[in-house]
Each structure stands twice: as C-alpha cells, then as structure tokens.
Amino acid sequence: MKQEILTYDAKLFLDSLSNTFTSRIKELLENRNTKKSYTPSFIHQTRNIRDDDWEVIPPPKEIQKRKVEITGPPVRKMIINALNSGADVYMADFEDSNCPTFHNCIQGQINLRDAVSGTIEYTNSKTGKKYSLDDKTAVLFVRPRGLHLIEKNYFVDNDPIPASLFDYGLYIFHNWKALNKKGSRPYFYLPKLEDHTEARLWNDIFNFTESAFGLPVGTIRATVLIETLPAAFQMDEILYELREHSAGLNCGRWDYIFSFIKNHQNDRSAVLPDRDQIGMTQHFMRSYSLLLIQTCHRRGAHAIGGMAAQIPIKNNPEANHIAMEKVRADKLREVQDGHDGTWVAHPVLVDVAKEIFDKHLSTPNQIDKQIYLNDLITKNDLFCIPKGTCTEEGLRKNVKVGFQYLNAWLNGNGCVPINNLMEDAATAEISRAQIWQWLKYKIWLTNGKQVTKPFLKKIIKEETNNFRENDKFKETQEIFSDLCFSKNLVDFLTPKCYDLLEI
C-alpha cells in the first residue's frame, strides 16, 4: 500500500518541499510562541492593505457555485457518499476529522487518487452493498494538516517532515495531471493560520509547485479557514498574500471558539458559558462572521459559512425535527447575512442547507453583494464576552465529549458521533479548554458548586466510569487529566496524543 503512494519520484518532491520550506515553518511556529503575550489586534503596519482597493483573481467556473460543502475524513466509503451527496464541494480532511495514523494518511491518499481518477469503489463486507461514483459529483477540495503538526513516519535529513507538506505534497503530486486532464485543478483548504505571513508561506508553496510542474500561476486555489482569533484581525492581509491563489475564506467557528479561550486564558472576565450557549447569534461570533463576509466581498472572494454538525436522529422524530430546524435557522441567517455557501457534516443535511440557499440566493453566489455596516466592526466587537451561565450539566458534558473523543482518536478514529453531533478535534478542543478555564478560575456553577480540583476529579471519575474500558482507556484517562489539570493551557491536544499512535 505504502509503495503505491511513496514512489521514488513522489519522495523526491516531498524532499524538495521540505528542504525549501521546513525552516520557514519552524520560524513561523516560533513567531506564534513569541506573540502569545500580545493581544491580537488590527496591525498598523498593514493598514494600507486594508485601505487600498484590490481584489483576488476571480474563482474558476467550476467553483463559482459553492452553496453547500460537505466535509469528512478521506475514508473510502465516506468519500464516495460525500462526492455523490449533491453538495457543490466535498472537502477531504486530513486535519480535524482524521486520526493521523500512518495507515489512515496513506490510505487516504490512495482513496483520493482513485476518486480523482473516477475508479474509486467500495463494497461493504457485511451487506455486500457496492458503492461507486455517480456521473455528477462534488468538486474535491483537500485540507492538509496544520503547520503545527509533523509526520513522524517520514524524515528528511533526519528531521520529520511537516505534516502539512506531507499531505499537500502527496495529493498534488499524484493528482495534478488527472485533475488537469478532466478540466479541474487542485483545490485546498488551509487550517489554523494565525497571520498573513503564514498565508505568504502557502502562496510561496503554491508558486514553487506550479513552477515545478510547469503550471500557470493561479492554477492552485485555496480557501483559508479563519479559525483563530489572531487571523480574524488579518483577513484582508491573508487574502492579499494569496490573491493569485485565493478561493476565499471560511468561518471555522468551532476552532475559533477554542482560539478565543486560548487567547483569553489569562483573563478572568473572559470565562465562557456552557458550550451549548455559544452560538452564532452571540455578538462576538456574529461580528466575526459579518466581518468575514464584508472583507471577502470587498475583495471579490467567496465567504463560506460555518459547520452544521448535526446528524440525523433516527429513533426520535421529534428530536430530529428540532435538530433540523436549528440547521435551517442557522443556514437562513448565513445566506441572509451574505454568505455564499455553508458547511455540513452529514449527507442528509445537504438537501436541508441547499433548500435554504437556493430559496434565498438565485445566483451561484453573492460576491457582488457589498456589506456596508452602520458601524465598523471593531476590536471590542470581536472581544465581546458572550453572556450565559456555567452549569454542572455543561461541565459533565464537556468531560463526556472530551474523554470519549480523545479515546476514539487514540484508537484511530478522528470523526465521532456523540449526542447526535459529529464531533471532531475542533469541538473536543473547546470541551477540554473550557474545563481547564473553569478550573483555573474556580468558577461557581449555577447550582452553587465550585469547580475545584477535588470537585473536577470527582466529576471526571464519575463520568469516565460510565464508559466501557477498551484499548487505550488508561492512556486516555492520563492524557485527559493532564490536559484538564495542566498549569498552562496546552496549545493543541493532537500533538500531545500523536506520540501514542503507532509508527
């Protein structure tokens, strides 16, 4: 299996990527550490970019319409179902919904190669049901892992290659010719960027690749997920750096909430309420969404809305109806605000979201809809602390979700249905960061109990005892406790867990 993807020529390309860009990635990660002590804000030095009139190059015809996008890990059956779902775009995800075992990453590349060639098939060994691609499928985007991650199974000059270069390099090396032959091109989603210098890095990676393969500048396109608080202050600058390769911006709202906690970890007044109370109608989230739309449309780029993580509730029609109505309300807000498209996590939601967007948007997109707000969105808007309550029910839910997801991840699964929601690393990050934040400030819950170490240990013990012991159960307990009780908030949970995955 490995030999199919890690061919001699593919490894030469990976090595050239790593030799050219690994040192820059390390420098950028060091810059992140340096900036931790600074409060994110709009940058004075780049004000001319925000003030000047300029636009990104127009989107290719095949992605002018992106009303509904579906995401998921590059698992064979899921790829086929997603491409056949009726969505305009399918984003194959090596990041938040994929556990990066070497098997998963290599098999994912094989699956995508077969999907691009149109030969991908899957047969359920239990039922005998066969899956293959329809004549018309969604446009394929790929999300490589973030800059902060490494691929420990591939070394260049005795140094593990950055995981982002590994995922990106293998996909584009094996597929650019087939994509070009059928009139398409390589499309990407870029995760976890924190400032415009990281966008500049990716633009240079794209230029390097286009030069290596003799492709015209602008062949490769990428949508950047605005899922960190620092990046929200640099949307113009990020689009500007990628203006020859841009395919817009996306509201990565779950990671954004996690980043909000992380950037306010030393501020007692910024403690967030229960996760379920932090929706897009909260002022800081709505401001972030409207700023993204305003910025993208001014620059001629797509503004893609956030994820609907709900999944069908088959055994409870009433609960399922309530869940679907929440999705409809969320998508109605997005399209009326000006978003050009949105994300869903399950094929059933494609028609739900498409119905709303088609009804309220008759054109492929609304990029030409300029959003002029009565008042400019300011730093105070983006920093506005959401109102709400901290409850024991919310604490217990965070423990259950965080622990269950972490255990599944350590056992090789990065995309887990929990409580009728599709949980991935982003939502798990919110859960464990919120537990840490409530403990740090010894928050009083609505029932009069205080989140102290003894109380939290009791809650964790009670909730984790409800799970049946399985592989990596004890390791999960240890890591989860370390994340919750650590003196400082751990930047990301996945690097801490990655070492436990088999080489």
mmCIF file of C-alpha atoms in Angstrom, residues 135-276:
data_model
loop_
_atom_site.group_PDB
_atom_site.id
_atom_site.type_symbol
_atom_site.label_atom_id
_atom_site.label_comp_id
_atom_site.label_asym_id
_atom_site.label_seq_id
_atom_site.Cartn_x
_atom_site.Cartn_y
_atom_site.Cartn_z
ATOM 1 C CA ASP A 135 -21.762 10.748 -13.191
ATOM 2 C CA LYS A 136 -22.031 14.140 -11.460
ATOM 3 C CA THR A 137 -20.062 14.643 -8.272
ATOM 4 C CA ALA A 138 -18.999 17.434 -5.951
ATOM 5 C CA VAL A 139 -15.788 19.361 -6.617
ATOM 6 C CA LEU A 140 -12.954 17.984 -4.477
ATOM 7 C CA PHE A 141 -11.019 20.138 -2.011
ATOM 8 C CA VAL A 142 -8.343 18.742 0.327
ATOM 9 C CA ARG A 143 -7.384 20.014 3.772
ATOM 10 C CA PRO A 144 -3.830 19.065 4.803
ATOM 11 C CA ARG A 145 -2.833 19.020 8.452
ATOM 12 C CA GLY A 146 -1.875 22.284 10.146
ATOM 13 C CA LEU A 147 1.578 23.816 10.267
ATOM 14 C CA HIS A 148 1.993 22.840 13.930
ATOM 15 C CA LEU A 149 1.934 19.091 13.182
ATOM 16 C CA ILE A 150 4.643 16.722 11.940
ATOM 17 C CA GLU A 151 4.602 13.404 10.099
ATOM 18 C CA LYS A 152 6.867 11.244 12.260
ATOM 19 C CA ASN A 153 6.933 8.400 9.731
ATOM 20 C CA TYR A 154 8.741 10.382 7.028
ATOM 21 C CA PHE A 155 12.130 12.008 7.604
ATOM 22 C CA VAL A 156 14.122 14.438 5.510
ATOM 23 C CA ASP A 157 17.731 14.904 6.644
ATOM 24 C CA ASN A 158 16.957 13.234 9.973
ATOM 25 C CA ASP A 159 14.066 15.629 10.622
ATOM 26 C CA PRO A 160 10.362 14.668 10.465
ATOM 27 C CA ILE A 161 8.625 16.453 7.606
ATOM 28 C CA PRO A 162 5.903 18.984 8.480
ATOM 29 C CA ALA A 163 2.589 17.127 8.163
ATOM 30 C CA SER A 164 1.127 19.929 6.065
ATOM 31 C CA LEU A 165 3.819 19.444 3.403
ATOM 32 C CA PHE A 166 3.415 15.661 3.512
ATOM 33 C CA ASP A 167 -0.365 15.732 2.943
ATOM 34 C CA TYR A 168 -0.275 18.555 0.416
ATOM 35 C CA GLY A 169 2.726 17.222 -1.478
ATOM 36 C CA LEU A 170 1.472 13.671 -1.940
ATOM 37 C CA TYR A 171 -2.000 14.792 -3.047
ATOM 38 C CA ILE A 172 -0.862 17.312 -5.634
ATOM 39 C CA PHE A 173 1.988 15.147 -6.940
ATOM 40 C CA HIS A 174 -0.291 12.206 -7.678
ATOM 41 C CA ASN A 175 -3.329 14.119 -8.929
ATOM 42 C CA TRP A 176 -2.485 17.350 -10.737
ATOM 43 C CA LYS A 177 -2.243 15.653 -14.144
ATOM 44 C CA ALA A 178 -5.545 13.775 -13.776
ATOM 45 C CA LEU A 179 -7.288 16.911 -12.478
ATOM 46 C CA ASN A 180 -5.940 18.968 -15.375
ATOM 47 C CA LYS A 181 -6.966 16.318 -17.903
ATOM 48 C CA LYS A 182 -10.610 16.435 -16.800
ATOM 49 C CA GLY A 183 -10.704 20.237 -16.716
ATOM 50 C CA SER A 184 -10.377 20.662 -12.972
ATOM 51 C CA ARG A 185 -7.482 21.769 -10.775
ATOM 52 C CA PRO A 186 -6.048 21.247 -7.275
ATOM 53 C CA TYR A 187 -8.152 22.923 -4.572
ATOM 54 C CA PHE A 188 -7.202 23.165 -0.911
ATOM 55 C CA TYR A 189 -8.440 24.335 2.459
ATOM 56 C CA LEU A 190 -5.753 25.797 4.737
ATOM 57 C CA PRO A 191 -6.289 25.304 8.501
ATOM 58 C CA LYS A 192 -5.139 27.044 11.691
ATOM 59 C CA LEU A 193 -3.401 30.038 10.102
ATOM 60 C CA GLU A 194 -2.683 32.795 12.611
ATOM 61 C CA ASP A 195 -1.380 35.644 10.467
ATOM 62 C CA HIS A 196 -0.666 36.826 6.946
ATOM 63 C CA THR A 197 2.972 35.656 6.981
ATOM 64 C CA GLU A 198 1.668 32.086 7.176
ATOM 65 C CA ALA A 199 -0.555 32.799 4.164
ATOM 66 C CA ARG A 200 2.542 34.129 2.392
ATOM 67 C CA LEU A 201 4.277 30.822 3.098
ATOM 68 C CA TRP A 202 1.453 28.899 1.454
ATOM 69 C CA ASN A 203 1.464 31.252 -1.524
ATOM 70 C CA ASP A 204 5.172 30.533 -1.976
ATOM 71 C CA ILE A 205 4.490 26.788 -1.689
ATOM 72 C CA PHE A 206 1.901 27.099 -4.460
ATOM 73 C CA ASN A 207 4.284 29.127 -6.658
ATOM 74 C CA PHE A 208 7.033 26.550 -6.049
ATOM 75 C CA THR A 209 4.685 23.715 -7.054
ATOM 76 C CA GLU A 210 3.365 25.447 -10.167
ATOM 77 C CA SER A 211 6.936 26.116 -11.269
ATOM 78 C CA ALA A 212 7.982 22.508 -10.588
ATOM 79 C CA PHE A 213 5.120 21.083 -12.678
ATOM 80 C CA GLY A 214 5.029 23.778 -15.369
ATOM 81 C CA LEU A 215 1.581 25.034 -14.360
ATOM 82 C CA PRO A 216 0.340 28.609 -14.912
ATOM 83 C CA VAL A 217 0.397 30.847 -11.840
ATOM 84 C CA GLY A 218 -3.011 30.695 -10.183
ATOM 85 C CA THR A 219 -3.744 27.089 -11.141
ATOM 86 C CA ILE A 220 -3.809 26.067 -7.472
ATOM 87 C CA ARG A 221 -6.571 27.640 -5.371
ATOM 88 C CA ALA A 222 -7.079 27.632 -1.619
ATOM 89 C CA THR A 223 -9.708 28.714 0.864
ATOM 90 C CA VAL A 224 -8.370 29.803 4.244
ATOM 91 C CA LEU A 225 -10.252 28.836 7.382
ATOM 92 C CA ILE A 226 -10.483 31.789 9.738
ATOM 93 C CA GLU A 227 -10.465 29.708 12.887
ATOM 94 C CA THR A 228 -8.054 31.583 15.128
ATOM 95 C CA LEU A 229 -8.647 34.914 16.850
ATOM 96 C CA PRO A 230 -5.399 36.483 15.544
ATOM 97 C CA ALA A 231 -6.374 35.611 11.942
ATOM 98 C CA ALA A 232 -9.724 37.390 12.350
ATOM 99 C CA PHE A 233 -7.801 40.669 12.565
ATOM 100 C CA GLN A 234 -5.858 39.906 9.351
ATOM 101 C CA MET A 235 -8.479 38.724 6.871
ATOM 102 C CA ASP A 236 -7.587 41.412 4.315
ATOM 103 C CA GLU A 237 -3.892 40.661 4.651
ATOM 104 C CA ILE A 238 -4.426 36.900 4.297
ATOM 105 C CA LEU A 239 -6.456 37.366 1.118
ATOM 106 C CA TYR A 240 -3.847 39.802 -0.202
ATOM 107 C CA GLU A 241 -0.963 37.374 0.287
ATOM 108 C CA LEU A 242 -2.917 34.645 -1.542
ATOM 109 C CA ARG A 243 -4.569 36.908 -4.099
ATOM 110 C CA GLU A 244 -3.239 34.883 -7.070
ATOM 111 C CA HIS A 245 -4.333 31.594 -5.459
ATOM 112 C CA SER A 246 -7.276 32.559 -3.270
ATOM 113 C CA ALA A 247 -10.620 30.795 -3.172
ATOM 114 C CA GLY A 248 -11.978 32.897 -0.316
ATOM 115 C CA LEU A 249 -12.350 32.484 3.427
ATOM 116 C CA ASN A 250 -14.392 30.189 5.655
ATOM 117 C CA CYS A 251 -15.820 30.624 9.169
ATOM 118 C CA GLY A 252 -14.138 27.789 11.064
ATOM 119 C CA ARG A 253 -16.295 28.608 14.026
ATOM 120 C CA TRP A 254 -15.610 25.692 16.385
ATOM 121 C CA ASP A 255 -11.846 26.166 16.308
ATOM 122 C CA TYR A 256 -12.475 29.907 16.559
ATOM 123 C CA ILE A 257 -14.238 29.467 19.920
ATOM 124 C CA PHE A 258 -11.304 27.347 21.124
ATOM 125 C CA SER A 259 -8.876 30.038 19.953
ATOM 126 C CA PHE A 260 -10.926 32.681 21.797
ATOM 127 C CA ILE A 261 -10.493 30.732 25.047
ATOM 128 C CA LYS A 262 -6.785 30.218 24.346
ATOM 129 C CA ASN A 263 -6.146 33.891 23.654
ATOM 130 C CA HIS A 264 -8.080 34.955 26.768
ATOM 131 C CA GLN A 265 -6.728 32.263 29.090
ATOM 132 C CA ASN A 266 -5.249 34.847 31.466
ATOM 133 C CA ASP A 267 -8.379 36.999 31.624
ATOM 134 C CA ARG A 268 -10.802 36.121 34.421
ATOM 135 C CA SER A 269 -13.511 38.283 32.861
ATOM 136 C CA ALA A 270 -13.377 36.266 29.615
ATOM 137 C CA VAL A 271 -14.630 32.959 31.023
ATOM 138 C CA LEU A 272 -17.118 31.482 28.550
ATOM 139 C CA PRO A 273 -20.504 29.977 29.487
ATOM 140 C CA ASP A 274 -21.638 26.450 28.606
ATOM 141 C CA ARG A 275 -20.530 25.408 25.129
ATOM 142 C CA ASP A 276 -24.163 24.927 24.028
#
